[in-house]
GROMACS .gro file of C-alpha atoms in nm:
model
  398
    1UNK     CA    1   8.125   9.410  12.956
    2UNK     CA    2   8.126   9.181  13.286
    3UNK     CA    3   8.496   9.012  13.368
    4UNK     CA    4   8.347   8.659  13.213
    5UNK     CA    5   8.270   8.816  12.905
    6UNK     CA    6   8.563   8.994  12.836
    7UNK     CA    7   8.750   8.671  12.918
    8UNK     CA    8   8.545   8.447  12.677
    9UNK     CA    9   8.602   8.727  12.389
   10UNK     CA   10   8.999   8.714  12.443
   11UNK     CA   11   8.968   8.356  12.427
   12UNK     CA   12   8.766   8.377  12.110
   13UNK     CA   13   9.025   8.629  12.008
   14UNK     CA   14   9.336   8.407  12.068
   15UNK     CA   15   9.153   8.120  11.824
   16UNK     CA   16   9.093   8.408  11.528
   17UNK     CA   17   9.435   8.516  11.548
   18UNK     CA   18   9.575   8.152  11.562
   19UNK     CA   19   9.361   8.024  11.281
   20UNK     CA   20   9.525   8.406  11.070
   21UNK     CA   21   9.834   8.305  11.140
   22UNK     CA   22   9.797   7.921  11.053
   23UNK     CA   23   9.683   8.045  10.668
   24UNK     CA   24   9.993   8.277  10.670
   25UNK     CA   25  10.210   8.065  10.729
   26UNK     CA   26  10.059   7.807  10.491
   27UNK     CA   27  10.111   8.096  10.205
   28UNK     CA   28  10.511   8.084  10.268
   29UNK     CA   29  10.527   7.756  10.274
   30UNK     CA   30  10.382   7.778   9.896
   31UNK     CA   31  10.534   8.125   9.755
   32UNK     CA   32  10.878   8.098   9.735
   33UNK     CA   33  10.839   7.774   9.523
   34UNK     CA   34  10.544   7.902   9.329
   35UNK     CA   35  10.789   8.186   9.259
   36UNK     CA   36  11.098   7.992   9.186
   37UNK     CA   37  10.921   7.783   8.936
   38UNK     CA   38  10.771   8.092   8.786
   39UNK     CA   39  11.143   8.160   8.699
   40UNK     CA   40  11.163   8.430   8.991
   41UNK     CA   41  11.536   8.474   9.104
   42UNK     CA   42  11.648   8.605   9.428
   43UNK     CA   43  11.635   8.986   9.329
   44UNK     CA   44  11.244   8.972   9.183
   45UNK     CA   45  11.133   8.734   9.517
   46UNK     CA   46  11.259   9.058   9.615
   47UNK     CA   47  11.025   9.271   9.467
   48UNK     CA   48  10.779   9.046   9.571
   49UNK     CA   49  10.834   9.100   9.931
   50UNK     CA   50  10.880   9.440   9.894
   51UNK     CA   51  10.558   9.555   9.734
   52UNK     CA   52  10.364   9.319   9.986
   53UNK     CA   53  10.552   9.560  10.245
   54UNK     CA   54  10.466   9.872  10.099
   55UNK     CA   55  10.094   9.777  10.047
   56UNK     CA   56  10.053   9.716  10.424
   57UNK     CA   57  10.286   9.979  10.494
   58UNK     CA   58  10.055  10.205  10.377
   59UNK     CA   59   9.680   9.988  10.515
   60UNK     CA   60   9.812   9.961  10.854
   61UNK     CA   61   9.785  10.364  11.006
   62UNK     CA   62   9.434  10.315  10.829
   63UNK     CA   63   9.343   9.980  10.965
   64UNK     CA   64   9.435  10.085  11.333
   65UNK     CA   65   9.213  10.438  11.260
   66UNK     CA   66   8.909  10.195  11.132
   67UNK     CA   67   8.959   9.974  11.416
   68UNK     CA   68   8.929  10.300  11.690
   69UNK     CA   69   8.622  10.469  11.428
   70UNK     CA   70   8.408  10.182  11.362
   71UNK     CA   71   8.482   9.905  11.646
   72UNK     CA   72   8.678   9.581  11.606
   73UNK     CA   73   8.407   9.357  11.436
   74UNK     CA   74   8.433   9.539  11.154
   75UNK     CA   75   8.800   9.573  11.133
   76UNK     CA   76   8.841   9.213  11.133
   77UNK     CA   77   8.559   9.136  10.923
   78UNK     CA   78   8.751   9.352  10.678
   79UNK     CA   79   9.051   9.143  10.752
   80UNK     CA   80   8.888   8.812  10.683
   81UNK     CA   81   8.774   8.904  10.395
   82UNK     CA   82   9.037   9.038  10.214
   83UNK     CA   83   9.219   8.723  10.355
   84UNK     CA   84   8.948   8.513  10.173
   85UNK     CA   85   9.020   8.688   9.825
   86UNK     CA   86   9.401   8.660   9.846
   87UNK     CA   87   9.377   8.316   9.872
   88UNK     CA   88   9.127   8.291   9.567
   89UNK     CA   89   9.347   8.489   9.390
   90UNK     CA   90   9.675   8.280   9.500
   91UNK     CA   91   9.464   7.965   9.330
   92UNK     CA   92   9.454   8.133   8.993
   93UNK     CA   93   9.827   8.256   9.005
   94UNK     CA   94   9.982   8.061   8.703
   95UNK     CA   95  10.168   8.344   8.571
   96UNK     CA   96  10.448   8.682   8.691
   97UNK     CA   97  10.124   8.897   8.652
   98UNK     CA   98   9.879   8.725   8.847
   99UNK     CA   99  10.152   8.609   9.175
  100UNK     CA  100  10.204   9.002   9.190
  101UNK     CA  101   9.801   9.071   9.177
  102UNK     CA  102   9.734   8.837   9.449
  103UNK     CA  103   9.942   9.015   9.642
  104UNK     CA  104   9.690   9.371   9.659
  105UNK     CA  105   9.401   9.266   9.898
  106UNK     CA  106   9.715   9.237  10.188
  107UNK     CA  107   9.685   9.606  10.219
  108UNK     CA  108   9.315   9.474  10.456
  109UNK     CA  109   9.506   9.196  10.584
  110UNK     CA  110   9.599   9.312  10.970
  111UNK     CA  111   9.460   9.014  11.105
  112UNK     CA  112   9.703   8.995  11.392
  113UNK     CA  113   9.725   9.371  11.443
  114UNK     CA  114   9.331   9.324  11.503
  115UNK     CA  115   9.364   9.040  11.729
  116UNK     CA  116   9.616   9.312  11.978
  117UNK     CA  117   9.353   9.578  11.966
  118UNK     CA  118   9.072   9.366  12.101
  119UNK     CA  119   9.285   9.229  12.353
  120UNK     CA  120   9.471   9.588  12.455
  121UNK     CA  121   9.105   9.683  12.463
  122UNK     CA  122   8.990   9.445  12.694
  123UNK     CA  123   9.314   9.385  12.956
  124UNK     CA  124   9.428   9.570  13.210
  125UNK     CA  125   9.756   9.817  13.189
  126UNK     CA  126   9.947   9.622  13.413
  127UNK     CA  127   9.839   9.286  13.295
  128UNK     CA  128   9.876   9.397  12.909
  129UNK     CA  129  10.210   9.270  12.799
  130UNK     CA  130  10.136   8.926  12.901
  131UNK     CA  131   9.797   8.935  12.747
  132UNK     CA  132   9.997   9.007  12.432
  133UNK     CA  133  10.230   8.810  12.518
  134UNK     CA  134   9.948   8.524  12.506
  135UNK     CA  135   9.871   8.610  12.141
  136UNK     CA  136  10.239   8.522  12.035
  137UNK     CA  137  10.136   8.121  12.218
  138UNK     CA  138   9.893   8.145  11.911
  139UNK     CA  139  10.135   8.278  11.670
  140UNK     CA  140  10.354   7.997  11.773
  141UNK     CA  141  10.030   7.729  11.720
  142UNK     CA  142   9.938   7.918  11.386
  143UNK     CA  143  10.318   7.882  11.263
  144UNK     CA  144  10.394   7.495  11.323
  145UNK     CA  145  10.014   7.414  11.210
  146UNK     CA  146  10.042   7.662  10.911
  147UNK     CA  147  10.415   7.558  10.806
  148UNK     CA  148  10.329   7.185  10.877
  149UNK     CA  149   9.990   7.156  10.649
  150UNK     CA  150  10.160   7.405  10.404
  151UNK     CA  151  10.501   7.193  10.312
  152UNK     CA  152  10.236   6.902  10.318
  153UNK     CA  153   9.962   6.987  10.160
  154UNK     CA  154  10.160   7.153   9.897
  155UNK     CA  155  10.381   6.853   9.808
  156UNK     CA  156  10.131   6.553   9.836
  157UNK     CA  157   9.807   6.790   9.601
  158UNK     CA  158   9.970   7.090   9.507
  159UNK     CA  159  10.017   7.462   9.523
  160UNK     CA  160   9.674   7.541   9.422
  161UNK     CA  161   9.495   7.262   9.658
  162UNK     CA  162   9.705   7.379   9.966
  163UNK     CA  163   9.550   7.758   9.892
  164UNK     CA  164   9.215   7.697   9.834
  165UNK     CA  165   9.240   7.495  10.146
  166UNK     CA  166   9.352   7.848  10.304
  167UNK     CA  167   9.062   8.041  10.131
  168UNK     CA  168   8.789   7.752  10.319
  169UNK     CA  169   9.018   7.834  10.644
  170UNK     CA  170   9.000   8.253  10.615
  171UNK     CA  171   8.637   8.227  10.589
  172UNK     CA  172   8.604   8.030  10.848
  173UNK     CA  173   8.803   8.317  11.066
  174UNK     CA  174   8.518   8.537  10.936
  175UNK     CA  175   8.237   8.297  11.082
  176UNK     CA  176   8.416   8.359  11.418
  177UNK     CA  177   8.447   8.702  11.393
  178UNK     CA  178   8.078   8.805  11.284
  179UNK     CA  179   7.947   8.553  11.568
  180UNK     CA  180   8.160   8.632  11.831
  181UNK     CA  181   8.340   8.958  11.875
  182UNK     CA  182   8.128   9.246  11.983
  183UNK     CA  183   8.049   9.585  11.780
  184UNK     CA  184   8.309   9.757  11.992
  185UNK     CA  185   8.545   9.670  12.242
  186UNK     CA  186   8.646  10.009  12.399
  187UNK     CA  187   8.591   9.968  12.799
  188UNK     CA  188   8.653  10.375  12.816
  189UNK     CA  189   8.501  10.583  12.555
  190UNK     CA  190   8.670  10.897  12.549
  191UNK     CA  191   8.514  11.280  12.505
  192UNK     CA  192   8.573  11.383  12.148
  193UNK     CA  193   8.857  11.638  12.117
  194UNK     CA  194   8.816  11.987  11.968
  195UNK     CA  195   8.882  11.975  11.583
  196UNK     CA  196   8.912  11.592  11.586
  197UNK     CA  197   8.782  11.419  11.274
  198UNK     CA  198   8.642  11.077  11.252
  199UNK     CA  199   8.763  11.057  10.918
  200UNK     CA  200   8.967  10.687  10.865
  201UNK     CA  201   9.189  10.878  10.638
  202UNK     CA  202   9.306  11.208  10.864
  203UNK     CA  203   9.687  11.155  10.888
  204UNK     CA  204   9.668  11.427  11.141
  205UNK     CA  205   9.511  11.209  11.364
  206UNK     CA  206   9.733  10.942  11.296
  207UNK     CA  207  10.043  11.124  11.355
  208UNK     CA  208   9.930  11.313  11.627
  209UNK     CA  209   9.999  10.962  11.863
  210UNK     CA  210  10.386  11.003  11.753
  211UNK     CA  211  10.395  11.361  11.994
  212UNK     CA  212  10.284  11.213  12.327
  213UNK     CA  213  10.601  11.130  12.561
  214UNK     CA  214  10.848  10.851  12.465
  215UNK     CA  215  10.678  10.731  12.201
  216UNK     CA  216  10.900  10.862  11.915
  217UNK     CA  217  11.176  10.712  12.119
  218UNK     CA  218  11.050  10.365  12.142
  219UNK     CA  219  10.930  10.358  11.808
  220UNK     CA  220  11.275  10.457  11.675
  221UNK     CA  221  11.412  10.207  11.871
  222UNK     CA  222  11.124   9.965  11.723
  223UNK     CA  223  11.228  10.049  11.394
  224UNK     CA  224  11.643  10.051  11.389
  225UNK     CA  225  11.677   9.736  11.595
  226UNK     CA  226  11.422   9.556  11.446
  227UNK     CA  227  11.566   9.642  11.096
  228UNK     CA  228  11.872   9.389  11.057
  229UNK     CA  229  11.615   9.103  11.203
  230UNK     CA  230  11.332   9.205  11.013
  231UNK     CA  231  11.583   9.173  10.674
  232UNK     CA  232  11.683   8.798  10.755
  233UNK     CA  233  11.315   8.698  10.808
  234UNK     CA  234  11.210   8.804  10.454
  235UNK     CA  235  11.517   8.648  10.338
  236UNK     CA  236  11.467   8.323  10.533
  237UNK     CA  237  11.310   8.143  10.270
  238UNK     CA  238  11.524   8.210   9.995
  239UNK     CA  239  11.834   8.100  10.270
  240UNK     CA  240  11.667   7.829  10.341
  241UNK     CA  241  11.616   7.727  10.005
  242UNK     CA  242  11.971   7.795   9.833
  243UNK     CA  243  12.185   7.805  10.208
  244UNK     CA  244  12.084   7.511  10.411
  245UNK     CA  245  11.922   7.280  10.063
  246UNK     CA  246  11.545   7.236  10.238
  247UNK     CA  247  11.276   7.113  10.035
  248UNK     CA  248  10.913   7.262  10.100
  249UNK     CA  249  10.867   6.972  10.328
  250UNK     CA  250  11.156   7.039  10.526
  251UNK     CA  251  11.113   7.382  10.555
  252UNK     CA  252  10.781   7.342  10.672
  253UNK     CA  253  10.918   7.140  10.975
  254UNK     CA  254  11.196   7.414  11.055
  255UNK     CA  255  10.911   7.677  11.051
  256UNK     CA  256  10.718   7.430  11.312
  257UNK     CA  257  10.997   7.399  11.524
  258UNK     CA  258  11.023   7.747  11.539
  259UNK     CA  259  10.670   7.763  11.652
  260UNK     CA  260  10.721   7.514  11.951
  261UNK     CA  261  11.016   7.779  12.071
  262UNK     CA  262  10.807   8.079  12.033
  263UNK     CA  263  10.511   7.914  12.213
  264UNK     CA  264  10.684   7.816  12.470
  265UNK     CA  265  10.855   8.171  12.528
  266UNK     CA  266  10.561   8.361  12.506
  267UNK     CA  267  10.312   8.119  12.666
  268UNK     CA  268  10.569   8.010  12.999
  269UNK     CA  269  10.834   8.285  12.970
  270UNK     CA  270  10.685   8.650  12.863
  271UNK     CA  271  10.425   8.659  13.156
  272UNK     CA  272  10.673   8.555  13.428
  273UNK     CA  273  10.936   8.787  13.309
  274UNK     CA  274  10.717   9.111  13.308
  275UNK     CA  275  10.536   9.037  13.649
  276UNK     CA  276  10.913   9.084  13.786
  277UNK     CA  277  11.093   9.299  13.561
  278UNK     CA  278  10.966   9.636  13.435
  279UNK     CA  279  10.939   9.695  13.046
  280UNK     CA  280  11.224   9.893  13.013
  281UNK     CA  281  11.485   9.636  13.192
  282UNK     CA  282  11.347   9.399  12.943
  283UNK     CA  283  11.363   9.610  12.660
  284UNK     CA  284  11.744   9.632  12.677
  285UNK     CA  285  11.787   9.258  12.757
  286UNK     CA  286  11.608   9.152  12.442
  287UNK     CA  287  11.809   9.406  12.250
  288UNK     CA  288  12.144   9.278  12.389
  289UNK     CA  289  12.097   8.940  12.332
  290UNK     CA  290  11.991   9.000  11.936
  291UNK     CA  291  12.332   9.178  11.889
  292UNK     CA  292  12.491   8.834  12.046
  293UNK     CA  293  12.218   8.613  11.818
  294UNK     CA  294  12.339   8.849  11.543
  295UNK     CA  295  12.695   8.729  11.579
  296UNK     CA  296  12.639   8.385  11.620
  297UNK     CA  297  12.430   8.401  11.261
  298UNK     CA  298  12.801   8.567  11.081
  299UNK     CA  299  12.899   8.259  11.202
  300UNK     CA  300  12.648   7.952  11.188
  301UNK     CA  301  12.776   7.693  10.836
  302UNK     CA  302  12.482   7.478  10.824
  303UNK     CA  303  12.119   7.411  10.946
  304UNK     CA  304  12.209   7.240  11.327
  305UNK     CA  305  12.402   7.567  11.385
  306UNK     CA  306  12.058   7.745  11.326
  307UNK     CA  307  11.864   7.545  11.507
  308UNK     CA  308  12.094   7.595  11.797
  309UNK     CA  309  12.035   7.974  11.753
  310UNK     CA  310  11.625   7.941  11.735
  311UNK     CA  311  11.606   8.008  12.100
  312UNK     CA  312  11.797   8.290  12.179
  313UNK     CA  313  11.677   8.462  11.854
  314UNK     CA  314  11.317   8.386  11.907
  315UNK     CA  315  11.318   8.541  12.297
  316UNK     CA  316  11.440   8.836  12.172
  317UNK     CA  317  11.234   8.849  11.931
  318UNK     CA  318  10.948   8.785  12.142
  319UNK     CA  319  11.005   9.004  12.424
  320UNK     CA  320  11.150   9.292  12.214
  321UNK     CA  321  10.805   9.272  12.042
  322UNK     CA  322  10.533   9.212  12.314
  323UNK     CA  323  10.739   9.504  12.537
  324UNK     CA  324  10.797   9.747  12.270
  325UNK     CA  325  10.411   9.713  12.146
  326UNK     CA  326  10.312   9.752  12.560
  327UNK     CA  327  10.510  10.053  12.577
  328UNK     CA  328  10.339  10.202  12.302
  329UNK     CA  329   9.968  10.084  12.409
  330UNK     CA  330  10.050  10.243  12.726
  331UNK     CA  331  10.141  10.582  12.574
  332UNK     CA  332   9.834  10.687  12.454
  333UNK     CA  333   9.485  10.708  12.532
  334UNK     CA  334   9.209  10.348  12.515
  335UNK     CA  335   9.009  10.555  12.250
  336UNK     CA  336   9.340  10.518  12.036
  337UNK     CA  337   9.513  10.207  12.093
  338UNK     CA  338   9.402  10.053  11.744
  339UNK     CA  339   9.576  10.371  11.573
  340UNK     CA  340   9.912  10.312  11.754
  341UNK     CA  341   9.898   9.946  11.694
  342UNK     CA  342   9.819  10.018  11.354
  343UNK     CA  343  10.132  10.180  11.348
  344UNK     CA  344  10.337   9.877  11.527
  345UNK     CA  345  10.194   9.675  11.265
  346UNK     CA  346  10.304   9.952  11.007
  347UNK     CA  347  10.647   9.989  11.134
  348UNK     CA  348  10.677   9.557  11.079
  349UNK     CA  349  10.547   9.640  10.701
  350UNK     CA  350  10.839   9.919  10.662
  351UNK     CA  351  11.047   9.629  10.765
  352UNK     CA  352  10.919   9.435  10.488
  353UNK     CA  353  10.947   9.717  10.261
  354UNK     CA  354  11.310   9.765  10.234
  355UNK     CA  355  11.391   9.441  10.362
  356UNK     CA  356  11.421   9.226  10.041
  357UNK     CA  357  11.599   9.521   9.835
  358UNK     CA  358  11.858   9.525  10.109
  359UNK     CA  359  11.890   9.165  10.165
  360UNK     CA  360  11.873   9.056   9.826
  361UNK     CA  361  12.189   9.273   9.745
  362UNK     CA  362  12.353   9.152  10.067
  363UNK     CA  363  12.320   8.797  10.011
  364UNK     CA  364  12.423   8.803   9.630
  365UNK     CA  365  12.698   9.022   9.749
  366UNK     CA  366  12.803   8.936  10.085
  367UNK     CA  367  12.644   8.600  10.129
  368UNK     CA  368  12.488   8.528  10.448
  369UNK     CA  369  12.700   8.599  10.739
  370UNK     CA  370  12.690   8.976  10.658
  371UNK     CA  371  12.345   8.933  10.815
  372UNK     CA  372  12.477   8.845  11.103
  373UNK     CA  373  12.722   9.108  11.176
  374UNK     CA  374  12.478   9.421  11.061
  375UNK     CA  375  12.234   9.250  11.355
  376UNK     CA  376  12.555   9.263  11.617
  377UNK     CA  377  12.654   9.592  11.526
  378UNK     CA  378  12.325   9.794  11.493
  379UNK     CA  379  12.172   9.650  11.817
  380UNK     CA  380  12.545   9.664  11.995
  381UNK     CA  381  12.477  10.076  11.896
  382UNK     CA  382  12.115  10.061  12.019
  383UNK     CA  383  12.207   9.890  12.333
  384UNK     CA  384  12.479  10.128  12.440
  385UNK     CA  385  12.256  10.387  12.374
  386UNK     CA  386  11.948  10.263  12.566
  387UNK     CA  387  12.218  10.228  12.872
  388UNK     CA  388  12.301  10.568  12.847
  389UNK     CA  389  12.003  10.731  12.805
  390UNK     CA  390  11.839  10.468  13.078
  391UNK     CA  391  11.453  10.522  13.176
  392UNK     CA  392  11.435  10.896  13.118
  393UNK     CA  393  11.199  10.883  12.820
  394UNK     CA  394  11.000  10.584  12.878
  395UNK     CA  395  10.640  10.610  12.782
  396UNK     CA  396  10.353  10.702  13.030
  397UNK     CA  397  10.003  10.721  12.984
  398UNK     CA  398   9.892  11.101  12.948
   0.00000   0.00000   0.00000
């Protein structure tokens, strides 16, 4: 592919992924209410969450390994789809039963994920985090369009209006994906290694990526920092609900304001920051300044405090994320950069996983500053230890 036509796919790219994220975000604005008057208490919203983690905990590896066998296209076709039916199925969700059953086609839904291996595909090494970086300006766009028409749509037609308005929007996605995005996306296509399978399913193959250099470091790291954050974001909407008193509609325009911050992080602040700074300097600012975000959460009383702590929380965030899932792009070889971002995306789904167990119990036991000071301590512990151990083990392409 020429320069021009790489460029017009990313663009392409950066619509699909901010129309995915728009319909997400449209789904929490509806859930949690859905749930609560389903009669769902904090613990089984719990076990809603959860099994949503573990069911793209376990389609993510894959995803990434279909993505690197059988080209992008039909990765996010698969994507759409499955988007498509989840919303169908979120129509017809009157009952305990049903809201759980909607929940199965997410283990296809990597629509992001996707997005990040047709644009790792396509950029250059040293231009790659802030062509990631880009995708999180469209994350920002999907989140204050998805959170706005979500609290709206919901209130003024309903639940079941506001999804089937998601279903119309997911095959839409799906229009743009079979029109646009090309068979495969690989610029290098690498010789076939001896015993390699082109099986989706061959673990071996997935695991193999977690024995090249620094990547079992970074994706520790990935995982115990982003832990304590990733347990107050599947929590959120439960806090915001019984913590700061927001109604759908409200919430909605908290979620969009959180979208103006991140776009303007990741589409001003990102590129600037890695054309001066390498990854690794970056990596322990982000980290430091969650443990401070952390502390100011133990302490915030109502929602102006939060707001105040948006920012801060939402560059770290952003730059712990976009860095950590460079690093890891970087690591390995093009013919396997869907299989390791499979894996980012896998590690966010863990996060999910044990996230609403954990944070259910903390919050009906603890309430919601213990949050807070988990986030200080843990990434206080990762930061020291990121100082001592300094650049040694950073990733490198082998």
């Amino acid at each position: 592919m020429d320069p021009e036509a790489k460029q017009k796919v990313i663009y392409i790219i950066y619509l699909i992924a901010a129309l995915d994220i728009t319909w997400l975000f449209l789904q929490f604005s509806i859930t949690p209410y859905l749930a609560r008057r389903l009669g769902f208490d904090t613990i089984w919203f719990g076990y809603l969450q959860t099994t949503v983690g573990v069911i793209q905990l376990l389609g993510g590896p894959i995803y990434g390994r279909c993505a690197d066998v059988f080209g992008a296209r039909a990765a996010l076709t698969v994507s759409c789809l499955a988007s498509v039916v989840y919303f169908l199925l979120l129509t017809v969700a009157d009952n305990t039963f049903m809201l759980f059953v909607h929940k199965l086609p997410a283990v296809f839904m990597h629509g992001l994920p996707g997005a990040q291996m047709v644009v790792a595909d396509l950029s250059e090494n040293e231009k790659r985090a802030d062509a990631l970086g880009k995708l999180g300006l469209c994350f920002g766009i999907g989140m204050i369009a998805g959170s706005s028409l979500g609290g709206t749509l919901s209130t003024r037609f309903g639940e079941k209006f506001a999804a089937s308005f998601a279903a119309v929007g997911s095959f839409v996605s799906l229009l743009l994906v079979l029109n646009f995005i090309p068979k495969q996306t690989k610029i290098q296509t690498m010789p076939e290694k001896k015993g390699s399978s082109n099986s989706v399913f061959n673990l071996g193959e997935i695991t193999r990526l977690m024995k090249f250099p620094g990547v079992a470091k970074t994706f520790t790291v990935k995982i115990i920092s982003g832990l304590p954050a990733g347990i107050f974001q599947v929590m959120f909407s439960i806090i915001a609900m019984n913590f700061f008193q927001l109604k759908a509609e409200q919430n909605g325009y908290l979620m969009a304001y959180f979208g103006i911050v991140q776009m303007v992080i990741q589409g001003a602040v990102i590129g600037r920051l890695t054309s001066r700074f390498s990854e690794y300097s970056l990596l322990l600012l982000s980290v430091g300044i969650s443990s401070l975000v952390g502390l100011a959460q133990a302490m915030m009383t109502n929602v102006f405090h939060f707001c105040l702590i948006v920012v801060p929380m939402m560059f770290s965030l952003s730059v712990f994320n976009v860095i950590t899932d460079s690093m890891l792009t970087k690591s390995v070889s093009p013919s396997d950069t869907g299989t390791m971002l499979g894996l980012c995306a896998s590690v966010q789904s863990l996060l999910r996983t044990v996230g609403p167990t954990i944070g259910g119990f903390l919050y009906e036991t603890y309430g919601v500053p213990s949050f807070g000071y988990i986030q200080c301590v843990i990434n206080a512990a990762v930061f020291s230890l990121l100082l001592a151990t300094g650049g040694r083990s950073q990733p490198h392409r082998p």
